[in-house]
Amino acid sequence: MVVQETELVDFPCPICENVDYDVIHPDTLDNCLPEFGYDFNSRHSDHYRIIRCQSCSHGYCSPRPADLYRSYIDVEDSEYLKNTTQRLETASLVIETIRKIKLSGRLLDIGPATGDFLSIAKKYYDSDGLELSKWAANIAVKKGHTIHSCRLSELVTNTDYDIITMWGVIEHFEFPKDEIIEIKRILAADGIVCFWTGDIDSWLARLLGSKWWYIQGQHIQYFSQRSLDKLFDEQGFKRIYTARYPYVMSLESMAKSLGRYPFIGPLANAIFSNSLFGKWTITFRLPGELFAIYQKQVNQ
Ligand SMILES: [Zn+2]
């Protein structure tokens, strides 16, 4: 548990700049920093106050520290390494969809962590990644990937990218509009942005409320289809694909992530942890796991 040292700042809506909001989940961090990484310990779901914009319905954390991105530089997460096979299987499914739109070209994966998606992507595309965590970037480089260890605004490129991917990344952005402007800067005319994030308007998110699995301390943006469309439309992008994200998970790691739910969590753990069944994988396509592709319009 790390005590918060920086002051918390109030933010307007990052999508439409409106300052009127409804509080949907009060702060549960109690002056501590959130957990970064995916070991799903007991503090993993503690979060800053989550509010929804009264104008565009976007959900986001406010107040919160103004420079959370710094927290990612020193993130180390050995638990993450255990799920490599699942991520490779997910990447293979996702690439099939991307290849229906673009068969070749230059690809940038933002937030590639240890580079599992890149391992699949580089079979088809000239691919590199941009990663802030030094630990994760080192592992990706050892796998033979090209990794830029800088912020998106600092990335210099001679040739524009055709495809930019972000898997479970945009909900971590402090200022999503600034990041989309940077993406537009390095994307070719008719280039595409492919990503996965949570959908706060999905029926499952509404049903689970504060128990929805996307409610995590490190997630500070909670998008809906409406707020995503507004964000991208205003920067000259058009949505060309939406589906449920195909998430491959072993039964053992499913049990681990269910740990936040009473009764079902301990039960799943007892059945699947360290058992033969635990290694079996299932592909989930759950309501609230949004997979979207937006295309930069040629005249932008
Ligand atoms: Zn708004």
Tab-separated table of C-alpha atoms and ligand atoms in Angstrom:
chain	number	residue	atom	x	y	z
A	1	MET	CA	0.000	0.000	0.000
A	2	VAL	CA	1.593	3.293	-1.145
A	3	VAL	CA	0.353	6.551	0.361
A	4	GLN	CA	-0.591	9.277	-2.096
A	5	GLU	CA	2.025	12.026	-2.173
A	6	THR	CA	0.666	14.271	-4.915
A	7	GLU	CA	-2.459	16.362	-4.636
A	8	LEU	CA	-5.649	15.286	-6.329
A	9	VAL	CA	-6.917	17.517	-9.136
A	10	ASP	CA	-10.477	17.939	-10.474
A	11	PHE	CA	-10.801	17.361	-14.218
A	12	PRO	CA	-13.519	18.374	-16.699
A	13	CYS	CA	-14.867	15.685	-19.059
A	14	PRO	CA	-11.910	14.608	-21.260
A	15	ILE	CA	-14.267	14.081	-24.222
A	16	CYS	CA	-16.434	17.221	-24.257
A	17	GLU	CA	-14.914	19.431	-21.513
A	18	ASN	CA	-18.225	19.720	-19.669
A	19	VAL	CA	-17.883	20.219	-15.900
A	20	ASP	CA	-21.310	18.902	-14.838
A	21	TYR	CA	-21.300	15.320	-13.646
A	22	ASP	CA	-22.973	12.624	-11.578
A	23	VAL	CA	-20.930	10.600	-9.090
A	24	ILE	CA	-21.390	6.914	-9.859
A	25	HIS	CA	-18.783	5.337	-7.552
A	26	PRO	CA	-17.164	7.218	-4.635
A	27	ASP	CA	-13.382	7.108	-4.026
A	28	THR	CA	-12.296	3.890	-2.303
A	29	LEU	CA	-8.523	4.508	-2.345
A	30	ASP	CA	-8.571	6.486	0.884
A	31	ASN	CA	-5.469	8.550	0.086
A	32	CYS	CA	-3.422	5.633	-1.312
A	33	LEU	CA	-2.107	5.116	-4.838
A	34	PRO	CA	-3.988	2.571	-6.995
A	35	GLU	CA	-2.489	-0.812	-7.879
A	36	PHE	CA	-0.778	-1.020	-11.276
A	37	GLY	CA	-0.483	-4.423	-12.947
A	38	TYR	CA	-2.631	-7.528	-12.966
A	39	ASP	CA	-1.939	-9.603	-9.868
A	40	PHE	CA	-5.555	-9.004	-8.720
A	41	ASN	CA	-4.679	-8.558	-5.048
A	42	SER	CA	-7.309	-7.382	-2.564
A	43	ARG	CA	-6.667	-3.689	-3.362
A	44	HIS	CA	-6.843	-4.128	-7.153
A	45	SER	CA	-10.360	-2.692	-7.479
A	46	ASP	CA	-9.863	0.315	-5.172
A	47	HIS	CA	-10.258	3.419	-7.319
A	48	TYR	CA	-10.461	7.202	-7.467
A	49	ARG	CA	-13.938	8.726	-7.557
A	50	ILE	CA	-15.712	7.714	-10.795
A	51	ILE	CA	-18.090	10.254	-12.331
A	52	ARG	CA	-20.155	10.442	-15.525
A	53	CYS	CA	-20.387	13.527	-17.688
A	54	GLN	CA	-23.950	14.876	-17.819
A	55	SER	CA	-23.458	15.988	-21.412
A	56	CYS	CA	-21.757	13.117	-23.289
A	57	SER	CA	-22.132	10.320	-20.671
A	58	HIS	CA	-18.403	9.501	-20.597
A	59	GLY	CA	-17.208	7.957	-17.319
A	60	TYR	CA	-13.862	8.994	-15.789
A	61	CYS	CA	-11.954	9.415	-12.541
A	62	SER	CA	-11.859	12.838	-10.919
A	63	PRO	CA	-10.271	14.075	-8.744
A	64	ARG	CA	-6.998	12.195	-9.296
A	65	PRO	CA	-3.253	13.016	-9.545
A	66	ALA	CA	-2.269	14.970	-12.666
A	67	ASP	CA	0.648	12.768	-13.746
A	68	LEU	CA	-0.374	9.153	-13.305
A	69	TYR	CA	1.569	8.040	-16.409
A	70	ARG	CA	4.778	8.210	-14.336
A	71	SER	CA	3.500	5.282	-12.273
A	72	TYR	CA	3.855	2.951	-15.283
A	73	ILE	CA	7.607	3.451	-15.757
A	74	ASP	CA	8.499	1.184	-12.842
A	75	VAL	CA	5.673	-1.356	-13.177
A	76	GLU	CA	6.858	-4.967	-12.863
A	77	ASP	CA	4.262	-7.730	-12.984
A	78	SER	CA	5.539	-11.297	-12.891
A	79	GLU	CA	1.935	-12.559	-12.696
A	80	TYR	CA	1.390	-11.150	-16.210
A	81	LEU	CA	3.967	-13.563	-17.669
A	82	LYS	CA	1.879	-16.589	-16.669
A	83	ASN	CA	-0.808	-15.718	-19.223
A	84	THR	CA	1.382	-15.456	-22.320
A	85	THR	CA	-0.225	-18.403	-24.134
A	86	GLN	CA	-3.711	-16.972	-23.660
A	87	ARG	CA	-2.639	-13.597	-25.030
A	88	LEU	CA	-1.038	-15.221	-28.092
A	89	GLU	CA	-4.297	-17.090	-28.794
A	90	THR	CA	-6.319	-13.868	-28.380
A	91	ALA	CA	-3.903	-12.031	-30.699
A	92	SER	CA	-4.349	-14.682	-33.408
A	93	LEU	CA	-8.130	-14.174	-33.331
A	94	VAL	CA	-7.867	-10.391	-33.395
A	95	ILE	CA	-5.353	-10.368	-36.262
A	96	GLU	CA	-7.842	-12.317	-38.426
A	97	THR	CA	-10.249	-9.370	-38.158
A	98	ILE	CA	-7.565	-6.762	-38.871
A	99	ARG	CA	-6.363	-8.686	-41.932
A	100	LYS	CA	-9.827	-8.429	-43.447
A	101	ILE	CA	-9.258	-4.650	-43.575
A	102	LYS	CA	-5.497	-4.364	-44.175
A	103	LEU	CA	-3.347	-7.224	-45.436
A	104	SER	CA	0.032	-5.523	-45.027
A	105	GLY	CA	1.689	-2.332	-43.862
A	106	ARG	CA	3.306	-0.741	-40.848
A	107	LEU	CA	1.833	-1.439	-37.401
A	108	LEU	CA	2.395	0.227	-34.024
A	109	ASP	CA	1.139	-1.473	-30.854
A	110	ILE	CA	0.734	1.103	-28.073
A	111	GLY	CA	1.203	-0.468	-24.627
A	112	PRO	CA	2.419	-3.871	-25.904
A	113	ALA	CA	3.655	-4.880	-22.418
A	114	THR	CA	5.900	-7.920	-22.964
A	115	GLY	CA	5.151	-8.016	-26.730
A	116	ASP	CA	2.779	-10.974	-27.143
A	117	PHE	CA	0.510	-9.254	-29.670
A	118	LEU	CA	3.608	-8.097	-31.582
A	119	SER	CA	4.798	-11.717	-31.831
A	120	ILE	CA	1.673	-12.532	-33.876
A	121	ALA	CA	1.442	-9.170	-35.689
A	122	LYS	CA	4.958	-9.347	-37.086
A	123	LYS	CA	4.039	-12.421	-39.143
A	124	TYR	CA	1.982	-10.090	-41.344
A	125	TYR	CA	3.059	-6.504	-40.667
A	126	ASP	CA	6.186	-4.427	-40.179
A	127	SER	CA	5.500	-4.042	-36.437
A	128	ASP	CA	6.874	-2.171	-33.470
A	129	GLY	CA	5.654	-1.131	-30.030
A	130	LEU	CA	5.632	1.802	-27.633
A	131	GLU	CA	5.931	0.829	-23.974
A	132	LEU	CA	6.529	2.908	-20.818
A	133	SER	CA	7.277	0.076	-18.358
A	134	LYS	CA	11.045	-0.570	-18.488
A	135	TRP	CA	10.586	-4.117	-17.195
A	136	ALA	CA	8.018	-5.031	-19.877
A	137	ALA	CA	9.947	-3.243	-22.654
A	138	ASN	CA	13.112	-5.223	-21.809
A	139	ILE	CA	11.267	-8.516	-22.116
A	140	ALA	CA	9.728	-7.457	-25.448
A	141	VAL	CA	13.144	-6.410	-26.789
A	142	LYS	CA	14.615	-9.797	-25.754
A	143	LYS	CA	11.889	-11.419	-27.888
A	144	GLY	CA	13.277	-9.462	-30.847
A	145	HIS	CA	10.711	-6.642	-30.966
A	146	THR	CA	11.462	-2.990	-31.679
A	147	ILE	CA	10.170	-0.984	-28.710
A	148	HIS	CA	10.023	2.803	-28.365
A	149	SER	CA	10.355	3.766	-24.698
A	150	CYS	CA	8.815	7.220	-24.877
A	151	ARG	CA	5.435	8.898	-24.701
A	152	LEU	CA	3.361	8.984	-27.880
A	153	SER	CA	3.859	12.765	-28.196
A	154	GLU	CA	7.637	12.206	-28.283
A	155	LEU	CA	7.577	9.507	-30.980
A	156	VAL	CA	9.351	10.543	-34.176
A	157	THR	CA	8.693	8.467	-37.281
A	158	ASN	CA	9.861	8.797	-40.896
A	159	THR	CA	7.010	6.761	-42.359
A	160	ASP	CA	3.403	6.903	-41.200
A	161	TYR	CA	1.791	3.842	-39.639
A	162	ASP	CA	-1.076	2.028	-41.418
A	163	ILE	CA	-2.393	0.320	-38.284
A	164	ILE	CA	-2.267	1.387	-34.635
A	165	THR	CA	-3.433	-1.084	-31.985
A	166	MET	CA	-4.187	-0.620	-28.273
A	167	TRP	CA	-5.322	-3.644	-26.275
A	168	GLY	CA	-6.632	-2.690	-22.850
A	169	VAL	CA	-4.813	0.635	-23.042
A	170	ILE	CA	-7.146	3.589	-23.651
A	171	GLU	CA	-8.874	3.190	-20.274
A	172	HIS	CA	-5.467	4.090	-18.753
A	173	PHE	CA	-5.046	7.330	-20.763
A	174	GLU	CA	-5.061	10.517	-18.698
A	175	PHE	CA	-6.029	12.706	-21.650
A	176	PRO	CA	-7.545	10.516	-24.410
A	177	LYS	CA	-8.144	13.416	-26.804
A	178	ASP	CA	-4.438	14.389	-26.781
A	179	GLU	CA	-3.478	10.773	-27.487
A	180	ILE	CA	-5.914	10.495	-30.431
A	181	ILE	CA	-4.482	13.717	-31.895
A	182	GLU	CA	-0.991	12.151	-31.650
A	183	ILE	CA	-2.269	8.925	-33.240
A	184	LYS	CA	-3.715	10.947	-36.116
A	185	ARG	CA	-0.319	12.649	-36.551
A	186	ILE	CA	1.533	9.352	-37.142
A	187	LEU	CA	-1.237	7.499	-39.021
A	188	ALA	CA	-1.354	7.298	-42.833
A	189	ALA	CA	-4.385	8.631	-44.711
A	190	ASP	CA	-7.012	5.831	-44.423
A	191	GLY	CA	-4.966	4.237	-41.589
A	192	ILE	CA	-6.881	2.366	-38.875
A	193	VAL	CA	-6.925	2.347	-35.071
A	194	CYS	CA	-7.928	-0.985	-33.513
A	195	PHE	CA	-8.580	-1.311	-29.802
A	196	TRP	CA	-10.271	-3.132	-26.982
A	197	THR	CA	-11.766	-1.442	-23.929
A	198	GLY	CA	-14.735	-1.727	-21.568
A	199	ASP	CA	-18.220	-0.440	-22.401
A	200	ILE	CA	-19.776	1.200	-19.349
A	201	ASP	CA	-23.189	1.232	-21.079
A	202	SER	CA	-23.267	-2.544	-21.628
A	203	TRP	CA	-25.982	-4.405	-19.737
A	204	LEU	CA	-23.427	-6.433	-17.799
A	205	ALA	CA	-21.581	-3.292	-16.634
A	206	ARG	CA	-24.887	-1.777	-15.552
A	207	LEU	CA	-25.938	-4.962	-13.773
A	208	LEU	CA	-22.636	-5.381	-11.881
A	209	GLY	CA	-22.227	-1.680	-10.965
A	210	SER	CA	-19.152	-1.202	-8.759
A	211	LYS	CA	-18.461	-4.961	-9.083
A	212	TRP	CA	-17.893	-4.699	-12.857
A	213	TRP	CA	-14.401	-6.106	-13.528
A	214	TYR	CA	-13.282	-2.976	-15.401
A	215	ILE	CA	-13.592	-0.982	-12.186
A	216	GLN	CA	-9.901	-1.075	-11.260
A	217	GLY	CA	-7.671	1.559	-9.693
A	218	GLN	CA	-5.481	1.831	-12.788
A	219	HIS	CA	-8.476	2.443	-15.095
A	220	ILE	CA	-9.324	6.129	-15.185
A	221	GLN	CA	-11.498	6.282	-18.342
A	222	TYR	CA	-14.783	4.385	-18.742
A	223	PHE	CA	-15.943	4.676	-22.345
A	224	SER	CA	-19.296	3.997	-23.951
A	225	GLN	CA	-19.914	3.592	-27.682
A	226	ARG	CA	-21.304	7.127	-27.607
A	227	SER	CA	-18.259	8.725	-25.948
A	228	LEU	CA	-15.875	6.776	-28.221
A	229	ASP	CA	-17.723	7.902	-31.351
A	230	LYS	CA	-17.588	11.515	-30.186
A	231	LEU	CA	-13.875	11.279	-29.371
A	232	PHE	CA	-12.951	9.808	-32.766
A	233	ASP	CA	-15.496	11.665	-34.951
A	234	GLU	CA	-14.168	15.021	-33.764
A	235	GLN	CA	-10.661	14.049	-34.902
A	236	GLY	CA	-11.838	12.946	-38.356
A	237	PHE	CA	-12.180	9.188	-37.823
A	238	LYS	CA	-15.088	6.953	-38.820
A	239	ARG	CA	-16.063	3.772	-36.969
A	240	ILE	CA	-15.873	0.840	-39.406
A	241	TYR	CA	-16.117	-2.166	-37.047
A	242	THR	CA	-17.524	-3.021	-33.601
A	243	ALA	CA	-17.791	-6.435	-31.971
A	244	ARG	CA	-17.285	-8.150	-28.653
A	245	TYR	CA	-13.566	-8.690	-27.998
A	246	PRO	CA	-12.514	-12.371	-28.232
A	247	TYR	CA	-10.764	-12.881	-24.902
A	248	VAL	CA	-9.011	-16.232	-24.484
A	249	MET	CA	-8.624	-17.189	-20.825
A	250	SER	CA	-7.506	-20.306	-18.982
A	251	LEU	CA	-9.917	-21.549	-16.325
A	252	GLU	CA	-7.209	-20.942	-13.717
A	253	SER	CA	-6.814	-17.261	-14.567
A	254	MET	CA	-10.582	-16.865	-14.873
A	255	ALA	CA	-10.805	-18.168	-11.287
A	256	LYS	CA	-8.164	-15.636	-10.212
A	257	SER	CA	-10.004	-12.683	-11.736
A	258	LEU	CA	-13.259	-13.875	-10.152
A	259	GLY	CA	-11.524	-13.460	-6.792
A	260	ARG	CA	-13.293	-10.119	-6.286
A	261	TYR	CA	-16.713	-11.798	-6.171
A	262	PRO	CA	-17.850	-13.489	-2.945
A	263	PHE	CA	-18.748	-17.205	-3.049
A	264	ILE	CA	-18.151	-17.722	-6.803
A	265	GLY	CA	-14.488	-16.509	-6.503
A	266	PRO	CA	-13.349	-18.969	-3.785
A	267	LEU	CA	-15.381	-21.759	-5.425
A	268	ALA	CA	-13.788	-21.213	-8.860
A	269	ASN	CA	-10.352	-21.025	-7.231
A	270	ALA	CA	-10.870	-24.299	-5.380
A	271	ILE	CA	-11.874	-26.084	-8.598
A	272	PHE	CA	-9.414	-24.662	-11.101
A	273	SER	CA	-6.254	-23.487	-9.301
A	274	ASN	CA	-3.355	-25.901	-9.736
A	275	SER	CA	-5.632	-28.500	-11.311
A	276	LEU	CA	-5.482	-30.155	-14.692
A	277	PHE	CA	-8.650	-28.311	-15.783
A	278	GLY	CA	-6.989	-25.015	-14.894
A	279	LYS	CA	-4.944	-25.053	-18.108
A	280	TRP	CA	-7.990	-25.422	-20.350
A	281	THR	CA	-8.855	-22.262	-22.258
A	282	ILE	CA	-12.186	-20.735	-23.228
A	283	THR	CA	-12.782	-17.836	-25.633
A	284	PHE	CA	-15.097	-15.310	-23.996
A	285	ARG	CA	-17.003	-12.709	-25.990
A	286	LEU	CA	-18.681	-10.836	-23.175
A	287	PRO	CA	-21.031	-7.852	-23.261
A	288	GLY	CA	-18.965	-4.863	-22.205
A	289	GLU	CA	-15.714	-6.063	-23.841
A	290	LEU	CA	-15.684	-3.720	-26.807
A	291	PHE	CA	-13.479	-4.328	-29.870
A	292	ALA	CA	-13.658	-1.376	-32.245
A	293	ILE	CA	-11.870	-0.183	-35.372
A	294	TYR	CA	-11.907	3.444	-36.502
A	295	GLN	CA	-10.491	4.639	-39.813
A	296	LYS	CA	-8.851	7.988	-40.475
A	297	GLN	CA	-10.752	9.702	-43.241
A	298	VAL	CA	-8.636	10.438	-46.314
A	299	ASN	CA	-9.427	14.151	-46.409
A	300	GLN	CA	-8.261	14.680	-42.778
B	1	ZN	ZN	-18.564	14.834	-21.670
